[in-house]
XYZ file of C-alpha atoms in Angstrom:
695
model
C 15.423 -42.647 -17.381
C 12.687 -41.518 -14.923
C 10.521 -43.638 -12.590
C 7.559 -42.871 -14.881
C 9.242 -44.610 -17.892
C 10.095 -47.729 -15.950
C 6.605 -47.917 -14.477
C 5.081 -47.657 -17.967
C 7.196 -50.571 -19.168
C 6.086 -52.719 -16.211
C 2.430 -52.007 -16.964
C 2.758 -52.935 -20.665
C 4.457 -56.135 -19.710
C 1.679 -57.045 -17.278
C -0.954 -56.214 -19.866
C 0.723 -58.403 -22.507
C 0.825 -61.242 -20.003
C -2.824 -60.884 -19.244
C -3.750 -60.918 -22.946
C -1.637 -64.000 -23.451
C -3.371 -65.682 -20.551
C -6.783 -64.931 -21.940
C -5.931 -66.096 -25.463
C -4.478 -69.353 -24.153
C -7.665 -70.406 -22.393
C -9.137 -72.018 -25.461
C -11.259 -71.002 -28.417
C -15.034 -70.899 -28.411
C -16.712 -72.520 -31.243
C -18.352 -70.242 -33.820
C -17.401 -66.993 -31.907
C -18.265 -63.752 -33.780
C -15.469 -61.216 -33.408
C -15.950 -57.446 -33.260
C -15.160 -55.887 -36.613
C -15.651 -52.191 -35.823
C -16.730 -49.647 -33.201
C -18.386 -46.353 -34.152
C -18.944 -43.491 -31.697
C -21.896 -41.211 -32.088
C -21.563 -38.244 -32.386
C -17.972 -38.167 -33.662
C -17.390 -34.545 -32.626
C -18.885 -32.543 -29.703
C -18.480 -29.230 -27.938
C -19.366 -28.812 -24.292
C -19.051 -26.020 -21.816
C -16.566 -26.190 -18.877
C -18.418 -28.128 -16.090
C -20.993 -29.522 -18.545
C -21.519 -33.052 -19.810
C -22.672 -34.921 -22.977
C -23.679 -38.532 -23.621
C -21.931 -40.610 -26.280
C -23.068 -43.979 -27.707
C -20.930 -46.689 -29.215
C -22.203 -49.072 -31.974
C -20.363 -52.398 -32.035
C -20.420 -54.384 -35.278
C -21.420 -56.973 -35.995
C -24.417 -57.165 -33.764
C -23.770 -60.946 -33.369
C -20.417 -60.305 -31.815
C -20.098 -62.380 -28.628
C -18.335 -59.737 -26.555
C -19.889 -56.330 -27.097
C -18.570 -54.751 -23.897
C -17.164 -51.252 -24.557
C -14.368 -49.592 -22.535
C -14.264 -45.786 -22.579
C -11.125 -43.601 -22.226
C -10.030 -39.975 -22.570
C -6.686 -38.807 -24.103
C -6.504 -35.907 -21.635
C -8.275 -36.437 -18.342
C -7.382 -32.866 -17.231
C -9.626 -31.556 -20.122
C -12.425 -34.142 -20.250
C -13.284 -37.464 -18.535
C -15.667 -40.188 -19.623
C -17.471 -42.709 -17.413
C -18.446 -46.327 -18.042
C -21.765 -45.197 -19.616
C -20.022 -42.985 -22.141
C -20.935 -39.694 -20.466
C -18.284 -37.014 -21.067
C -17.625 -34.351 -18.431
C -15.845 -31.130 -19.370
C -13.224 -30.080 -16.742
C -11.277 -27.190 -18.340
C -11.014 -25.524 -21.716
C -9.072 -27.567 -24.274
C -9.404 -30.570 -26.573
C -9.358 -34.297 -25.925
C -10.182 -37.490 -27.826
C -12.613 -39.947 -26.222
C -12.203 -43.544 -27.406
C -14.600 -46.501 -27.176
C -12.849 -49.873 -27.425
C -14.243 -53.409 -27.790
C -12.055 -56.454 -28.505
C -9.248 -54.313 -29.796
C -11.439 -52.318 -32.136
C -12.096 -48.599 -31.331
C -14.021 -45.537 -32.429
C -13.373 -41.918 -31.331
C -15.082 -38.609 -30.654
C -13.275 -35.301 -30.798
C -14.214 -33.329 -27.717
C -13.728 -29.533 -27.412
C -14.305 -28.018 -23.956
C -15.115 -24.308 -24.043
C -14.887 -21.877 -21.127
C -18.123 -20.958 -19.342
C -19.724 -17.942 -20.823
C -19.914 -14.880 -18.610
C -23.503 -13.591 -18.822
C -24.652 -9.974 -18.530
C -26.171 -9.157 -15.117
C -26.977 -5.485 -15.490
C -26.817 -2.419 -17.647
C -26.822 1.195 -16.432
C -26.790 4.618 -17.998
C -24.696 7.611 -16.954
C -27.870 9.680 -16.810
C -31.473 8.865 -15.964
C -32.802 12.303 -17.006
C -31.702 14.524 -19.847
C -32.957 18.001 -20.904
C -32.212 19.284 -24.401
C -33.329 22.111 -26.623
C -34.677 21.408 -30.083
C -31.808 20.525 -32.407
C -29.342 19.769 -29.572
C -27.591 16.361 -29.227
C -25.918 14.520 -26.359
C -24.475 11.021 -26.096
C -25.543 8.636 -23.316
C -22.976 6.125 -21.998
C -24.123 2.549 -21.199
C -22.140 0.374 -18.702
C -22.620 -3.378 -19.063
C -21.830 -5.497 -15.995
C -19.871 -7.527 -15.175
C -16.850 -6.037 -16.979
C -15.867 -9.484 -18.281
C -19.242 -10.342 -19.831
C -18.753 -12.190 -23.070
C -21.488 -10.400 -25.093
C -21.496 -6.683 -24.345
C -23.560 -5.648 -27.372
C -26.510 -3.326 -26.795
C -29.326 -1.720 -28.789
C -30.861 1.682 -28.392
C -34.517 2.780 -28.852
C -36.834 5.799 -28.263
C -40.420 5.399 -27.430
C -41.245 8.714 -29.176
C -39.027 9.355 -32.124
C -41.050 12.459 -33.040
C -39.695 13.988 -29.822
C -36.185 12.517 -29.580
C -34.190 9.972 -31.594
C -31.237 7.867 -30.586
C -28.611 6.169 -32.819
C -26.556 2.946 -32.309
C -23.909 4.782 -30.309
C -26.365 6.247 -27.749
C -26.397 9.712 -29.350
C -29.726 11.419 -28.524
C -31.037 14.099 -30.854
C -33.832 16.499 -29.745
C -36.524 16.812 -32.485
C -39.338 18.841 -30.969
C -40.678 19.941 -27.539
C -41.998 17.032 -25.453
C -40.907 14.025 -23.442
C -39.530 10.687 -24.635
C -37.878 7.640 -23.010
C -34.609 6.337 -24.436
C -33.946 2.687 -23.584
C -30.689 0.653 -23.886
C -31.112 -3.137 -24.100
C -28.363 -5.793 -23.841
C -28.274 -8.459 -26.538
C -27.302 -10.997 -23.787
C -30.141 -11.367 -21.279
C -32.198 -8.408 -22.519
C -31.198 -6.251 -19.535
C -32.475 -2.624 -19.814
C -31.867 0.848 -18.541
C -33.812 4.066 -19.383
C -33.305 7.817 -19.511
C -36.171 10.309 -19.558
C -35.482 12.922 -22.235
C -37.161 16.376 -21.981
C -37.043 18.504 -25.154
C -37.605 22.235 -24.826
C -38.569 24.599 -27.664
C -35.666 26.607 -29.085
C -35.456 30.022 -27.339
C -35.237 33.451 -29.044
C -31.923 34.676 -27.985
C -30.663 38.200 -27.267
C -28.464 39.541 -30.063
C -27.571 43.015 -28.828
C -28.040 45.720 -26.135
C -27.414 49.485 -26.298
C -27.691 52.536 -24.018
C -29.315 55.814 -24.743
C -26.014 57.567 -24.053
C -22.362 56.526 -23.966
C -21.049 59.437 -21.843
C -22.585 61.188 -18.814
C -21.312 64.114 -16.657
C -22.655 64.641 -13.140
C -21.919 66.814 -10.089
C -21.396 65.100 -6.680
C -24.751 64.024 -5.418
C -26.630 64.231 -8.756
C -28.502 61.355 -10.382
C -29.424 60.307 -13.917
C -31.225 57.222 -15.303
C -29.807 55.356 -18.327
C -32.150 53.423 -20.681
C -31.108 50.017 -22.163
C -32.553 48.676 -25.440
C -32.445 44.846 -25.830
C -32.736 43.398 -29.305
C -34.577 41.698 -30.887
C -37.825 43.014 -29.390
C -39.193 39.402 -29.113
C -36.239 37.976 -27.226
C -37.399 35.494 -24.529
C -35.154 36.776 -21.787
C -34.824 40.541 -21.706
C -33.394 40.760 -18.196
C -30.257 42.932 -17.654
C -27.926 43.709 -14.780
C -26.114 47.017 -14.000
C -22.673 47.547 -12.560
C -20.198 50.393 -11.934
C -16.492 49.660 -12.035
C -15.817 52.353 -9.396
C -18.644 52.556 -6.881
C -16.655 55.113 -4.890
C -17.067 57.487 -7.907
C -20.594 56.575 -9.154
C -23.147 53.888 -8.302
C -25.973 52.394 -10.411
C -29.094 50.584 -9.305
C -31.084 47.774 -10.930
C -33.173 50.297 -12.936
C -30.100 52.030 -14.460
C -30.181 55.016 -12.081
C -26.674 56.477 -11.768
C -25.696 58.417 -8.636
C -22.527 60.607 -8.501
C -20.559 59.935 -5.321
C -17.288 61.854 -5.625
C -15.092 63.375 -8.324
C -13.558 60.946 -10.785
C -14.480 58.701 -13.657
C -16.396 55.426 -13.662
C -17.775 53.138 -16.330
C -21.322 51.835 -15.987
C -22.029 48.583 -17.795
C -25.351 46.943 -18.654
C -25.228 43.165 -19.304
C -28.003 40.904 -20.665
C -28.771 37.752 -18.675
C -29.257 35.936 -21.990
C -25.927 35.805 -23.946
C -24.057 38.256 -21.784
C -24.295 41.126 -24.269
C -22.918 44.451 -22.919
C -23.077 48.243 -23.437
C -21.202 50.921 -21.476
C -21.431 54.577 -20.490
C -18.465 56.571 -19.178
C -19.515 58.654 -16.158
C -17.561 61.762 -15.139
C -18.197 63.095 -11.649
C -17.135 66.635 -10.781
C -16.656 67.965 -7.275
C -18.457 70.712 -5.403
C -16.009 73.358 -4.363
C -15.151 72.715 -0.630
C -12.737 74.773 1.503
C -10.501 73.416 4.315
C -11.896 74.068 7.779
C -9.416 72.236 9.940
C -6.280 70.047 10.118
C -5.344 67.607 12.893
C -2.521 65.175 13.676
C -2.792 61.541 14.775
C -0.768 62.453 17.859
C 0.142 65.600 19.740
C 3.175 64.155 21.518
C 5.875 61.858 20.259
C 8.810 60.248 22.068
C 11.703 58.925 19.987
C 15.205 57.630 20.576
C 18.135 59.140 18.700
C 18.192 57.755 15.152
C 14.539 56.533 15.300
C 11.919 57.789 12.826
C 8.140 57.821 12.838
C 5.542 59.232 10.430
C 2.762 61.556 11.580
C -0.557 61.462 9.834
C -2.405 64.712 9.033
C -6.179 64.724 8.551
C -7.587 67.648 6.540
C -11.244 68.502 7.068
C -13.781 68.251 5.572
C -12.936 65.035 3.735
C -14.127 66.556 0.434
C -12.080 69.727 0.660
C -10.837 70.640 -2.841
C -7.283 71.562 -1.810
C -5.891 69.114 0.720
C -2.182 69.988 0.307
C -0.107 70.560 3.455
C 3.445 71.560 4.451
C 5.575 70.311 7.366
C 8.163 72.097 9.557
C 10.201 71.599 12.770
C 11.099 74.510 15.054
C 14.381 72.750 16.073
C 15.823 70.819 13.199
C 18.995 70.091 15.232
C 16.784 67.963 17.503
C 14.121 66.611 15.086
C 13.565 66.969 11.378
C 10.376 66.315 9.292
C 9.998 65.670 5.562
C 7.182 66.416 3.139
C 5.388 63.196 4.047
C 5.319 63.874 7.768
C 8.214 61.517 8.586
C 9.900 62.756 11.820
C 13.535 61.742 12.412
C 15.158 62.081 15.849
C 18.578 63.813 15.620
C 19.719 64.258 19.243
C 18.261 64.462 22.742
C 15.979 67.375 23.405
C 12.501 68.729 22.453
C 11.150 70.150 19.240
C 7.670 71.060 17.832
C 6.604 69.696 14.435
C 3.821 71.696 12.698
C 1.610 70.817 9.699
C 0.030 73.733 7.713
C -2.737 73.515 5.037
C -2.182 75.362 1.777
C -5.890 76.279 1.738
C -6.598 78.578 4.669
C -3.334 78.082 6.521
C -4.824 75.841 9.148
C -2.223 74.253 11.522
C -1.704 71.433 13.993
C 1.376 70.624 16.114
C 3.131 67.674 17.798
C 5.661 67.999 20.650
C 8.603 65.749 19.864
C 10.800 64.475 22.734
C 14.109 62.899 21.648
C 15.860 60.554 24.110
C 19.424 59.335 24.019
C 19.897 56.023 22.134
C 19.211 52.976 24.238
C 21.598 50.030 24.619
C 19.611 47.070 23.204
C 19.945 43.421 24.024
C 21.858 41.514 21.342
C 21.904 38.005 22.722
C 21.104 35.698 25.690
C 22.719 32.349 26.612
C 22.278 29.717 29.308
C 25.081 28.175 31.376
C 24.064 24.801 30.010
C 22.124 23.532 26.969
C 21.290 20.085 28.407
C 20.293 19.042 31.918
C 19.556 15.612 33.295
C 17.617 15.336 36.539
C 16.013 12.542 38.630
C 12.285 12.909 39.524
C 11.946 15.497 42.335
C 15.389 17.090 41.796
C 15.907 20.823 41.134
C 18.583 22.810 39.394
C 18.869 26.536 38.657
C 19.878 27.713 35.200
C 21.773 30.967 34.797
C 20.981 33.345 31.858
C 23.562 35.800 30.571
C 22.175 38.839 28.679
C 24.565 40.687 26.329
C 25.797 43.319 26.151
C 26.461 43.845 29.855
C 25.209 47.482 29.648
C 21.942 46.723 27.937
C 19.166 49.012 29.231
C 16.532 46.294 29.687
C 17.949 43.024 31.020
C 14.557 41.501 32.097
C 13.909 37.842 30.976
C 11.061 35.349 31.208
C 11.220 31.564 31.628
C 8.969 28.846 30.242
C 8.845 25.057 29.919
C 7.211 23.454 26.876
C 6.166 20.384 28.994
C 5.293 21.373 32.527
C 4.123 17.781 33.215
C 7.784 16.779 32.813
C 9.718 19.802 34.191
C 8.689 23.261 35.500
C 10.752 26.390 35.767
C 10.158 29.533 37.935
C 10.927 33.190 37.293
C 14.459 32.713 38.663
C 15.373 29.842 36.301
C 14.927 27.132 38.937
C 14.024 23.888 37.134
C 12.094 21.193 38.994
C 11.911 17.584 37.621
C 8.285 16.326 37.733
C 8.180 12.938 35.892
C 10.296 10.942 33.410
C 10.443 12.508 29.896
C 11.983 15.381 27.972
C 11.136 19.102 28.069
C 12.661 22.248 26.702
C 13.176 25.249 28.990
C 13.379 28.573 27.163
C 14.588 31.940 28.450
C 13.366 35.045 26.493
C 14.605 38.618 26.786
C 11.954 41.355 27.218
C 14.048 43.598 24.982
C 14.304 42.122 21.500
C 12.785 38.697 22.313
C 16.171 36.937 22.203
C 15.997 33.295 23.294
C 18.175 30.437 24.572
C 17.080 26.878 25.371
C 18.060 23.926 27.488
C 16.844 20.385 26.890
C 15.837 18.883 30.278
C 15.782 15.076 30.492
C 13.985 13.726 33.559
C 14.724 10.130 34.540
C 12.777 7.932 36.858
C 14.228 7.187 40.235
C 16.685 4.372 39.608
C 15.757 0.773 40.367
C 19.046 -1.071 41.159
C 19.964 -4.440 39.550
C 20.075 -7.367 42.042
C 21.114 -10.154 39.736
C 21.217 -11.663 36.229
C 20.604 -15.096 34.721
C 21.917 -16.429 31.390
C 19.856 -18.894 29.345
C 20.760 -21.652 28.523
C 23.319 -22.451 31.261
C 25.153 -24.868 28.941
C 25.450 -25.538 25.195
C 27.301 -27.958 22.950
C 28.457 -26.889 19.506
C 30.505 -28.239 16.647
C 33.408 -26.197 15.363
C 32.133 -23.062 13.542
C 28.691 -23.698 15.007
C 26.711 -20.802 16.557
C 24.164 -20.254 19.321
C 22.163 -17.308 20.600
C 22.271 -16.673 24.384
C 19.739 -14.544 26.300
C 19.699 -13.069 29.724
C 17.180 -11.953 32.380
C 17.822 -8.943 34.661
C 16.466 -9.069 38.197
C 14.289 -7.320 39.129
C 12.436 -7.012 35.841
C 11.932 -3.259 36.336
C 15.582 -2.550 36.992
C 16.548 0.840 35.535
C 19.749 -0.304 33.758
C 19.089 -3.462 31.699
C 22.448 -3.374 29.850
C 25.041 -6.168 30.087
C 28.502 -6.796 28.680
C 29.224 -10.229 27.098
C 32.656 -11.866 27.550
C 34.296 -15.182 26.966
C 36.999 -16.584 29.257
C 38.477 -18.599 26.364
C 38.057 -16.872 23.006
C 40.277 -19.448 21.337
C 37.414 -21.977 22.007
C 34.373 -19.746 21.709
C 33.729 -16.067 21.011
C 30.653 -13.955 21.841
C 29.481 -10.607 20.347
C 27.644 -7.756 21.974
C 24.267 -9.364 21.247
C 25.067 -12.742 22.892
C 25.782 -14.593 19.655
C 28.275 -17.396 20.390
C 30.547 -18.861 17.698
C 32.535 -22.061 18.200
C 36.229 -21.702 17.215
C 37.960 -24.920 18.261
C 37.420 -27.956 20.418
C 37.399 -27.237 24.135
C 35.369 -25.587 26.914
C 34.723 -21.870 27.460
C 32.667 -19.900 29.892
C 30.599 -17.170 28.227
C 29.237 -14.642 30.739
C 26.881 -11.636 30.864
C 28.034 -8.878 33.267
C 25.510 -6.143 34.280
C 26.492 -2.515 33.892
C 24.708 -1.754 37.145
C 26.352 -3.684 40.013
C 28.630 -5.935 37.968
C 26.495 -9.039 38.585
C 27.596 -12.069 36.520
C 26.012 -15.212 35.067
C 27.459 -17.641 32.576
C 26.884 -20.402 30.085
C 29.337 -23.348 29.702
C 30.097 -23.740 25.974
C 31.456 -27.175 24.939
C 32.908 -27.275 21.423
C 33.475 -30.566 19.754
C 35.112 -31.579 16.493
C 32.680 -32.570 13.749
C 32.226 -36.250 13.048
C 32.326 -36.834 9.288
C 30.312 -40.059 9.616
C 28.347 -41.743 12.362
C 25.452 -44.100 13.098
C 22.324 -43.334 15.132
C 19.217 -45.563 15.567
C 20.376 -47.963 12.874
C 20.856 -45.290 10.185
C 24.258 -44.048 8.925
C 24.984 -40.399 8.213
C 27.667 -38.282 6.553
C 28.261 -34.624 5.784
C 25.806 -33.288 3.187
C 27.695 -31.961 0.178
C 27.360 -28.263 -0.375
C 26.290 -27.505 3.207
C 28.000 -26.529 6.505
C 29.252 -29.197 8.892
C 25.973 -29.318 10.805
C 24.069 -30.629 7.752
C 24.088 -34.355 6.968
C 22.436 -36.942 4.651
C 21.532 -40.552 5.079
C 24.041 -43.059 3.520
C 24.207 -46.811 3.079
C 25.788 -49.013 5.796
C 29.535 -48.672 5.279
C 29.917 -52.162 6.735
C 27.783 -53.623 3.954
C 24.668 -54.334 6.018
C 21.172 -53.658 4.605
C 18.283 -51.664 5.975
C 15.020 -53.578 6.539
C 11.479 -53.294 7.779
C 9.857 -49.860 8.307
C 12.401 -47.033 8.299
C 11.839 -43.423 9.344
C 14.413 -40.850 8.080
C 14.377 -38.063 10.744
C 14.622 -34.320 10.093
C 17.313 -33.952 12.829
C 19.612 -36.369 14.605
C 21.750 -35.895 17.736
C 25.212 -37.400 18.012
C 27.867 -36.808 20.657
C 25.984 -33.811 22.089
C 25.514 -32.085 18.706
C 22.232 -31.772 16.846
C 22.582 -32.249 13.090
C 19.983 -31.279 10.437
C 19.234 -34.068 7.896
C 18.938 -32.513 4.396
C 18.718 -35.511 2.074
C 18.881 -39.195 1.198
C 22.217 -39.873 -0.433
C 22.957 -41.677 -3.674
C 22.388 -45.475 -3.377
C 21.535 -45.041 0.311
C 18.947 -47.893 0.331
C 20.153 -49.715 -2.830
C 19.533 -53.470 -2.733
C 17.692 -53.414 0.610
C 15.469 -56.408 -0.271
C 13.762 -56.541 3.109
C 12.876 -52.852 3.198
C 9.048 -52.553 3.365
C 8.141 -48.935 4.134
C 10.138 -45.629 4.220
C 8.941 -42.418 5.794
C 11.019 -39.303 4.988
C 10.490 -36.417 7.447
C 9.743 -32.774 6.783
C 12.763 -30.574 6.090
C 14.454 -33.061 3.767
C 14.701 -31.653 0.296
C 16.588 -34.201 -1.894
C 16.649 -37.868 -2.819
C 19.770 -38.966 -4.713
C 20.288 -41.288 -7.710
C 19.613 -45.013 -7.225
C 18.487 -44.297 -3.648
C 15.951 -47.175 -3.638
C 17.398 -49.280 -6.511
C 16.367 -52.939 -6.349
C 14.341 -52.664 -3.129
C 12.134 -55.534 -4.326
C 9.813 -55.658 -1.233
C 9.407 -51.867 -0.819
C 5.629 -51.245 -0.783
C 5.278 -47.619 0.282
C 7.232 -44.366 0.423
C 6.033 -41.262 2.251
C 7.669 -38.043 1.021
C 7.751 -34.615 2.748
C 6.262 -31.367 1.387
C 9.763 -29.864 1.533
C 11.100 -32.276 -1.145
C 12.447 -30.237 -4.105
C 14.662 -32.698 -6.038
C 14.442 -36.345 -6.964
C 17.459 -37.244 -9.111
C 15.628 -38.687 -12.126
C 18.739 -38.608 -14.271
C 19.269 -42.121 -12.798
C 16.585 -44.506 -11.578
C 15.485 -43.897 -8.005
C 12.752 -46.515 -7.669
C 14.004 -48.899 -10.459
C 13.240 -52.565 -9.814
C 10.971 -51.763 -6.875
C 8.456 -54.297 -8.113
C 6.144 -54.150 -5.064
C 6.079 -50.361 -4.688
C 2.357 -49.492 -4.817
C 1.932 -46.087 -3.243
C 4.004 -42.885 -2.870
C 2.365 -40.413 -0.524
C 3.384 -36.785 -0.264
C 2.180 -34.014 2.085
C 0.290 -31.151 0.383
C 2.120 -27.944 -0.326
C 0.447 -24.616 0.345
C -2.161 -23.901 -2.348
C -2.155 -27.444 -3.723
C -5.323 -29.512 -3.666
C -4.288 -32.740 -5.397
C -1.258 -34.521 -6.771
C -0.583 -35.982 -10.117
C -0.421 -39.749 -10.809
C 2.672 -41.696 -11.499
C 1.476 -43.120 -14.826
C 1.411 -46.713 -15.995
C 1.330 -48.229 -12.535
C -0.882 -47.566 -9.509
C 1.629 -45.317 -7.846
C -0.594 -42.525 -6.635
C 0.813 -39.341 -5.118
C -2.157 -38.465 -2.937
C -3.341 -36.499 0.119
C -4.923 -38.258 3.088
C -5.274 -41.952 3.825
C -6.855 -44.856 1.861
C -7.733 -48.474 2.754
C -4.470 -49.523 1.173
C -2.618 -47.170 3.504
C -4.124 -49.013 6.453
C -3.171 -52.365 4.981
C 0.432 -51.254 4.508
C 0.564 -49.802 8.022
C -0.632 -53.135 9.447
């Protein structure tokens, strides 16, 4: 049974006693009793946050006590004041009752959510241009998105120009201008779109040319004529294009010009409708003889096995027969194929000649063939990583392979010269702390090798170390985190090694985390990598006390937690707690700090002189019968961390003077619920009664 049930019983008992007291005070002579109470109206609807006035009619009118008491069945939905004014708090239903001398009348109250009104309506277009007979749908956006009534109506100020239906679909009727307006049913908000209707155009249906084929000689011209139908088409504009302007061109008037021999297609296209017509144009060449042939080079040097193509230019460019033949006077030195590709065979000299078929015109190239070079295949460095201190230098050595390579030249570069530089001999100079990559590149073949250069600042030596704290006390299996400070603060090497001189008592990991193993004393030290400086913390490990007393309160191990967690218990010697008691969040005993997690079962049971209890933050549980029969307990202050009150058994049973339970607010909470049937308010802040209890 919960504290709420017991409290309800107490209230009913008190009420019955009060009624008995009243009825025992004597009987008035000729007193008219109330026979009925009627509430007007008997049913109301109000909006969330609104109010409505009720009236109560007490019968008979001669009744001696016509005072009416008002109440609400659900104060979270609706409240009612002494005058019968109902206030809607949140959507839902409640029953409001008017009571006089035990007679009552009711009103059914329905609280509805506040309506969300329309604030604005917009259209996706403010201007729209259509042609007679065309349609387009406008889209209306009602704001806010959660408005309750989103209905709209559509209208046109000139339906002879443009009409609009209930879905916003605009239809162009005839040329002119009209304004289409959308209006919200809620609030009469409006938005408009100007509609311009244009007369229906006479469209092009076809286009043709006066000829479909045309033959011209290079340089000749001829004008094509386009006929657009129908004759009354509104837009008779056309464009002209040639698919091969290098063969034939055409201007905006249809004039075709022959450029060079070949075939091209001239197309005329209407601007309206994209209708087309074509004419195939054949261009024939003027007969032109070859006057000259030249080569792109007159001398060529190759290495054995190499090949290179010579380019012959026959003149004029429009010569009819541009065919040529190729020959080498020493094919054992250099050969040439029909495309002018010269291939070096062996060291020596040869002459390659090109000859035109028309006119026998010639041009020659002297070909020098050199023995095959030995190319670079690879380059490497004597190291791939290099660490230097600011200002230091080191020379890298590059090895070019093969050893008999013809060109063994290399270049050096650093990608971060602000960190490290390198000269032409591979000498690396450290500039400032950071990382850079030095690359060597062969001139022949562009082969590369790299070395990562790490530049470190000039070392700042360590002069000492200090461990914090210098001493710590733990229970068995307890832990603690140690820290350290290197002197000076800018020392280059900040690393330490942690060690324990007695691991059977306490161990320490590489991060300074100490774990108590068994009772005793151990020295945990931090030793610097640079200089071997040492500083330590004395770790005292004590066995856990299963039960103890501090400040008048008794504690024991909290079930389900580690040894360092405890809960408050009753006095094992039978004594009772009294006065004002504060249950702390932590307690220290024998050099060990314990975390208090709860108030144990029956911890304060029967403490008749207990007046006030304050339970500190961090405590999460109150056990069964914890305050059972604390007859003088007036006030309990609970923490925001409280998660569990064991209501399977009475916690505050028989606490007849308990008036107030105060709890701290949790994040996001504004108020607390009432403990019904008795004035046990869970509240935030202080009241006059709080001050009285404190005093």
